[in-house]
Amino acid sequence: MTEHKWMMSDKPDDDGDPSLLVQTRPKTKRPPLYKVLLLNDDYTPMEFVVHVLERFFGMTHAEAFEIMLTVHKKGVAVVGVFSHEIAETKVGQVMDFARRHQHPLQCTMEREE
């Protein structure tokens, strides 16, 4: 069996050249994120809320059920955090879907602090 040895490069390190050490990139500020909130009401069926959470927020049935209970007990719950455009789209989708099914379910968004 042949033995292999790893050889270090004979090239000197370039530690002496400061232009190779510092490469600055302009700091890009992250766009703000927005919380999408579901609000409780006394009319929208719990099953409908669970369905909305599964359909528009990709939750499992168990996750959706837990969030629905939080909305029911506390009056509101954060159902996701997204960029402005995505949050706006989700709110619109939920509101349209609720109206089409004649439920007063409210969905809003607010900037995350």
mmCIF file of C-alpha atoms in Angstrom:
data_model
loop_
_atom_site.group_PDB
_atom_site.id
_atom_site.type_symbol
_atom_site.label_atom_id
_atom_site.label_comp_id
_atom_site.label_asym_id
_atom_site.label_seq_id
_atom_site.Cartn_x
_atom_site.Cartn_y
_atom_site.Cartn_z
ATOM 1 C CA MET A 1 0.000 0.000 0.000
ATOM 2 C CA THR A 2 1.343 3.416 -0.925
ATOM 3 C CA GLU A 3 1.463 6.108 1.700
ATOM 4 C CA HIS A 4 0.286 9.575 0.637
ATOM 5 C CA LYS A 5 1.651 12.673 2.274
ATOM 6 C CA TRP A 6 -0.114 16.004 2.098
ATOM 7 C CA MET A 7 2.321 18.674 1.101
ATOM 8 C CA MET A 8 2.036 22.290 2.206
ATOM 9 C CA SER A 9 2.403 24.796 -0.599
ATOM 10 C CA ASP A 10 5.840 26.320 -0.951
ATOM 11 C CA LYS A 11 4.188 29.625 -1.834
ATOM 12 C CA PRO A 12 4.576 32.296 0.838
ATOM 13 C CA ASP A 13 1.354 33.426 2.514
ATOM 14 C CA ASP A 14 -0.149 36.662 1.213
ATOM 15 C CA ASP A 15 -0.775 37.957 4.740
ATOM 16 C CA GLY A 16 1.363 41.020 4.106
ATOM 17 C CA ASP A 17 -0.897 42.626 1.486
ATOM 18 C CA PRO A 18 -3.701 44.539 3.265
ATOM 19 C CA SER A 19 -5.713 44.986 0.049
ATOM 20 C CA LEU A 20 -6.377 41.252 0.056
ATOM 21 C CA LEU A 21 -7.566 41.208 3.659
ATOM 22 C CA VAL A 22 -10.378 43.752 3.638
ATOM 23 C CA GLN A 23 -13.099 43.585 1.084
ATOM 24 C CA THR A 24 -16.007 45.739 2.149
ATOM 25 C CA ARG A 25 -19.497 45.222 0.896
ATOM 26 C CA PRO A 26 -22.115 47.909 1.196
ATOM 27 C CA LYS A 27 -24.489 47.110 4.042
ATOM 28 C CA THR A 28 -27.905 46.340 2.689
ATOM 29 C CA LYS A 29 -30.745 46.980 5.073
ATOM 30 C CA ARG A 30 -33.196 44.104 5.321
ATOM 31 C CA PRO A 31 -36.708 45.039 4.292
ATOM 32 C CA PRO A 32 -39.135 45.172 7.214
ATOM 33 C CA LEU A 33 -41.227 42.115 7.950
ATOM 34 C CA TYR A 34 -44.951 42.112 8.583
ATOM 35 C CA LYS A 35 -47.028 39.979 10.918
ATOM 36 C CA VAL A 36 -50.262 38.620 9.492
ATOM 37 C CA LEU A 37 -52.938 38.526 12.182
ATOM 38 C CA LEU A 38 -56.224 36.660 12.353
ATOM 39 C CA LEU A 39 -58.939 38.254 14.499
ATOM 40 C CA ASN A 40 -61.675 36.450 16.387
ATOM 41 C CA ASP A 41 -65.354 37.025 15.723
ATOM 42 C CA ASP A 42 -68.483 35.355 17.024
ATOM 43 C CA TYR A 43 -69.722 34.079 13.669
ATOM 44 C CA THR A 44 -66.973 32.427 11.630
ATOM 45 C CA PRO A 45 -66.990 28.649 12.264
ATOM 46 C CA MET A 46 -63.860 27.210 13.856
ATOM 47 C CA GLU A 47 -63.591 24.631 11.044
ATOM 48 C CA PHE A 48 -63.474 27.441 8.475
ATOM 49 C CA VAL A 49 -60.625 29.155 10.341
ATOM 50 C CA VAL A 50 -58.695 25.862 10.462
ATOM 51 C CA HIS A 51 -59.266 25.429 6.715
ATOM 52 C CA VAL A 52 -57.985 28.989 6.013
ATOM 53 C CA LEU A 53 -54.826 28.356 8.045
ATOM 54 C CA GLU A 54 -54.135 25.088 6.234
ATOM 55 C CA ARG A 55 -54.886 26.498 2.790
ATOM 56 C CA PHE A 56 -53.200 29.906 2.897
ATOM 57 C CA PHE A 57 -50.481 29.400 5.497
ATOM 58 C CA GLY A 58 -49.464 25.794 4.788
ATOM 59 C CA MET A 59 -50.142 24.591 8.315
ATOM 60 C CA THR A 60 -50.842 21.022 9.273
ATOM 61 C CA HIS A 61 -54.282 20.313 10.709
ATOM 62 C CA ALA A 62 -52.821 20.155 14.228
ATOM 63 C CA GLU A 63 -50.957 23.486 13.841
ATOM 64 C CA ALA A 64 -54.028 25.154 12.365
ATOM 65 C CA PHE A 65 -56.229 23.844 15.174
ATOM 66 C CA GLU A 66 -53.833 25.228 17.822
ATOM 67 C CA ILE A 67 -53.719 28.667 16.179
ATOM 68 C CA MET A 68 -57.502 28.695 15.777
ATOM 69 C CA LEU A 69 -57.856 28.033 19.520
ATOM 70 C CA THR A 70 -55.456 30.882 20.261
ATOM 71 C CA VAL A 71 -57.521 33.232 18.070
ATOM 72 C CA HIS A 72 -60.686 32.014 19.798
ATOM 73 C CA LYS A 73 -59.313 32.435 23.341
ATOM 74 C CA LYS A 74 -57.145 35.549 22.978
ATOM 75 C CA GLY A 75 -59.032 37.353 20.226
ATOM 76 C CA VAL A 76 -56.049 37.501 17.870
ATOM 77 C CA ALA A 77 -53.044 35.445 16.770
ATOM 78 C CA VAL A 78 -50.058 35.918 14.504
ATOM 79 C CA VAL A 79 -50.392 33.383 11.704
ATOM 80 C CA GLY A 80 -47.176 34.220 9.859
ATOM 81 C CA VAL A 81 -44.435 36.776 9.269
ATOM 82 C CA PHE A 82 -43.651 37.820 5.703
ATOM 83 C CA SER A 83 -42.297 40.559 3.473
ATOM 84 C CA HIS A 84 -44.757 43.402 2.847
ATOM 85 C CA GLU A 85 -45.872 42.078 -0.557
ATOM 86 C CA ILE A 86 -46.446 38.524 0.622
ATOM 87 C CA ALA A 87 -48.238 39.653 3.793
ATOM 88 C CA GLU A 88 -50.476 41.925 1.731
ATOM 89 C CA THR A 89 -51.263 39.089 -0.679
ATOM 90 C CA LYS A 90 -52.082 36.650 2.157
ATOM 91 C CA VAL A 91 -54.391 39.184 3.842
ATOM 92 C CA GLY A 92 -56.172 39.774 0.520
ATOM 93 C CA GLN A 93 -56.543 36.049 -0.163
ATOM 94 C CA VAL A 94 -57.968 35.337 3.293
ATOM 95 C CA MET A 95 -60.368 38.297 3.179
ATOM 96 C CA ASP A 96 -61.606 37.383 -0.321
ATOM 97 C CA PHE A 97 -62.036 33.734 0.627
ATOM 98 C CA ALA A 98 -63.957 34.635 3.799
ATOM 99 C CA ARG A 99 -66.269 37.028 1.898
ATOM 100 C CA ARG A 100 -66.955 34.457 -0.815
ATOM 101 C CA HIS A 101 -68.027 32.050 1.933
ATOM 102 C CA GLN A 102 -70.003 34.801 3.676
ATOM 103 C CA HIS A 103 -67.942 34.830 6.867
ATOM 104 C CA PRO A 104 -66.903 38.039 8.667
ATOM 105 C CA LEU A 105 -63.391 36.721 9.380
ATOM 106 C CA GLN A 106 -60.868 39.552 9.653
ATOM 107 C CA CYS A 107 -57.222 39.278 8.662
ATOM 108 C CA THR A 108 -54.799 42.197 9.003
ATOM 109 C CA MET A 109 -51.099 42.898 8.928
ATOM 110 C CA GLU A 110 -48.770 45.046 10.982
ATOM 111 C CA ARG A 111 -45.091 45.831 10.796
ATOM 112 C CA GLU A 112 -42.933 43.670 13.019
ATOM 113 C CA GLU A 113 -40.915 45.672 15.542
#
